[in-house]
mmCIF file of C-alpha atoms in Angstrom:
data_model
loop_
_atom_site.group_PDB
_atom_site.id
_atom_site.type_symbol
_atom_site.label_atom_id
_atom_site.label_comp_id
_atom_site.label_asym_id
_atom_site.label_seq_id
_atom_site.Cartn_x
_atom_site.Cartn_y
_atom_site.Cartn_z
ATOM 1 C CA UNK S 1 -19.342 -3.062 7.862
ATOM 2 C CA UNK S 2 -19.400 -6.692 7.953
ATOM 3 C CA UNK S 3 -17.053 -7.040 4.604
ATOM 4 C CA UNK S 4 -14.483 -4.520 6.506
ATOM 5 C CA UNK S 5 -14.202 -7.241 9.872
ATOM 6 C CA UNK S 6 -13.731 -10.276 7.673
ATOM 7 C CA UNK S 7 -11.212 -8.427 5.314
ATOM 8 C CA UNK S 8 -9.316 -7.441 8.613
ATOM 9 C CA UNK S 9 -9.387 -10.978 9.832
ATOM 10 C CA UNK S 10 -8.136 -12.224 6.909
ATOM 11 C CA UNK S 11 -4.983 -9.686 6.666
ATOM 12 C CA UNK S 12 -4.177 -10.868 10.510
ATOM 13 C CA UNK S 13 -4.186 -14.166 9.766
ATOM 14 C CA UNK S 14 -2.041 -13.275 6.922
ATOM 15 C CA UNK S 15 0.418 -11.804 8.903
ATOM 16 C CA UNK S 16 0.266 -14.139 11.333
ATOM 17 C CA UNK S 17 1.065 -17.544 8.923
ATOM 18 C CA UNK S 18 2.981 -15.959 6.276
ATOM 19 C CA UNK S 19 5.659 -13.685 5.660
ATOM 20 C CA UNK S 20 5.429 -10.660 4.572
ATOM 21 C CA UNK S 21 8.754 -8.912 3.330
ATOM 22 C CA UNK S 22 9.800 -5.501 5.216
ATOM 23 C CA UNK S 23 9.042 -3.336 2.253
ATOM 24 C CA UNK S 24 5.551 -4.607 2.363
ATOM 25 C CA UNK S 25 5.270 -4.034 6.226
ATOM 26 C CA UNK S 26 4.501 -0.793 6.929
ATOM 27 C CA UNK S 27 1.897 -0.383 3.724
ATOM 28 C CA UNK S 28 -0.120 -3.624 4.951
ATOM 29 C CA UNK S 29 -0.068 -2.239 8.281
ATOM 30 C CA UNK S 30 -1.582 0.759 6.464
ATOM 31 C CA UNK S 31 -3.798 -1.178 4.883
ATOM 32 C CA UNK S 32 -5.339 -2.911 7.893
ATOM 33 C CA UNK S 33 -5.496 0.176 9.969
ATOM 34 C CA UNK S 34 -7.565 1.732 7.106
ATOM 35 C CA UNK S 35 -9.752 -1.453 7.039
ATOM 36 C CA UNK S 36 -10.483 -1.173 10.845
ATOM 37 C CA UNK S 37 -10.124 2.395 11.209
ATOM 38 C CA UNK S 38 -12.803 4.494 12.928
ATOM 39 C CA UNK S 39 -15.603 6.681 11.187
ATOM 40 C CA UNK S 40 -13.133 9.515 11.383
ATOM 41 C CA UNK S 41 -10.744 8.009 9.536
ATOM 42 C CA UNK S 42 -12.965 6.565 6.969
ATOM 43 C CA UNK S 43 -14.056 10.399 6.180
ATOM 44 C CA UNK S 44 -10.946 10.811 4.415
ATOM 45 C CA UNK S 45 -11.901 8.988 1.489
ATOM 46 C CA UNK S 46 -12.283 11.454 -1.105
ATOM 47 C CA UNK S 47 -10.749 13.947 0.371
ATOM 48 C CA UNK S 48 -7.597 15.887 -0.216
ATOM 49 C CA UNK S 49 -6.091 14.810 3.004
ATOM 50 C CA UNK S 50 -6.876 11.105 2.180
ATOM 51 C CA UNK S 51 -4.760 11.340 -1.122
ATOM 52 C CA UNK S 52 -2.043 13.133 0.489
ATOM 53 C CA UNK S 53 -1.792 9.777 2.945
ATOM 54 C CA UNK S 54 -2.167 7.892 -0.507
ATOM 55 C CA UNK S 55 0.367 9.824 -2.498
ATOM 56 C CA UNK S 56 2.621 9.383 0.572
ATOM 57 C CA UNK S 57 2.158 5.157 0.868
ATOM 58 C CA UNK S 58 2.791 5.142 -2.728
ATOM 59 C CA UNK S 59 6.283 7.160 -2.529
ATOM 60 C CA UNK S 60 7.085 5.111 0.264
ATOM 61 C CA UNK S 61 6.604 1.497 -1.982
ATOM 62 C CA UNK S 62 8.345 3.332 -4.952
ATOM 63 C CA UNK S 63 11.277 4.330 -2.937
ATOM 64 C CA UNK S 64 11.377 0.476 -1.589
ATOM 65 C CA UNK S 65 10.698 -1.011 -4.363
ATOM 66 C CA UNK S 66 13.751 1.246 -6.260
ATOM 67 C CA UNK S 67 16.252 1.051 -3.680
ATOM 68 C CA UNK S 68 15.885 -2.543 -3.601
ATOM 69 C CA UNK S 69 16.512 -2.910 -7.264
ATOM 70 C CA UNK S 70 18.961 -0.343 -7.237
ATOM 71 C CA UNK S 71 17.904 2.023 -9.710
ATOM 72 C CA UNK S 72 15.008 2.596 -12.019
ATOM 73 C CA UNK S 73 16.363 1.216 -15.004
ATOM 74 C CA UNK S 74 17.718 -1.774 -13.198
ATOM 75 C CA UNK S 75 14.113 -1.978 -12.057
ATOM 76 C CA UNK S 76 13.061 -2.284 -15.137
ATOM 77 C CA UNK S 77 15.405 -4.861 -16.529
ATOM 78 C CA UNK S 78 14.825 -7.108 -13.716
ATOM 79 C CA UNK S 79 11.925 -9.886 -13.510
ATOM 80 C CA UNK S 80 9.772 -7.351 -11.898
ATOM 81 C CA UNK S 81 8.262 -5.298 -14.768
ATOM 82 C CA UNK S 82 5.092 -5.450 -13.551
ATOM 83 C CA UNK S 83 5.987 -4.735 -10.289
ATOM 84 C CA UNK S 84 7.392 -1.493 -11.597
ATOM 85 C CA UNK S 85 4.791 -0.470 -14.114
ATOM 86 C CA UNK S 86 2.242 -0.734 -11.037
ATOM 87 C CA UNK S 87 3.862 1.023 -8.415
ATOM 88 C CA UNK S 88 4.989 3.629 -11.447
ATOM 89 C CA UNK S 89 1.109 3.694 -12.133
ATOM 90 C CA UNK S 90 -0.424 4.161 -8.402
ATOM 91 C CA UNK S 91 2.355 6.995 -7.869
ATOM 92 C CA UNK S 92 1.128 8.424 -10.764
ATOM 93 C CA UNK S 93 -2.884 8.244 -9.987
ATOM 94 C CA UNK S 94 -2.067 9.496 -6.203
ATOM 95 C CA UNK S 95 -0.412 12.486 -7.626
ATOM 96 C CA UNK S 96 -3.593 13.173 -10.307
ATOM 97 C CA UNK S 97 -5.914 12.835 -6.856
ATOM 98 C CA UNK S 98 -4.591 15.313 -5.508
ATOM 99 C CA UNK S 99 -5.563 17.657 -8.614
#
């Protein structure tokens, strides 16, 4: 819908002015494509499939965001607590999607 093109337009111009760190690439790239995606795409929302692809983005930022800080309790006695408690969380609700 109409919310979906501006929301696009806004993440492009995002990436286009600003940077974006390479851990965050791939998921915003994700992010977009889901934004802009067509209608079969959108019909995974809700759908088994469409929290496999979720459960899979969300290992892929907790394996960034872990191997960056080194380990998980180094994650957690960085800066970036709440960093960690909401990737830690989103893993978590991906996996309870899929039940």
């Amino acid at each position: 819908g109409e919310y979906g093109i501006w929301a696009a337009f806004l993440g492009l111009l995002v990436r286009l002015f600003f940077f974006i760190p390479g851990e965050l690439e791939l998921p915003f790239l994700a992010l977009l494509l889901v934004i802009v995606a067509p209608h079969h795409v959108m019909s995974l929302r809700g759908t088994q499939q469409g929290a496999i692809i979720s459960l899979v983005i969300a290992a892929y930022l907790a394996y960034q965001h872990f191997s960056g800080a080194g380990s998980l309790q180094r994650a957690f006695d960085q800066g970036s607590i709440i960093a960690t408690v909401g990737i830690v969380c989103i893993t978590v609700v991906s996996c309870l999607l899929l039940i």
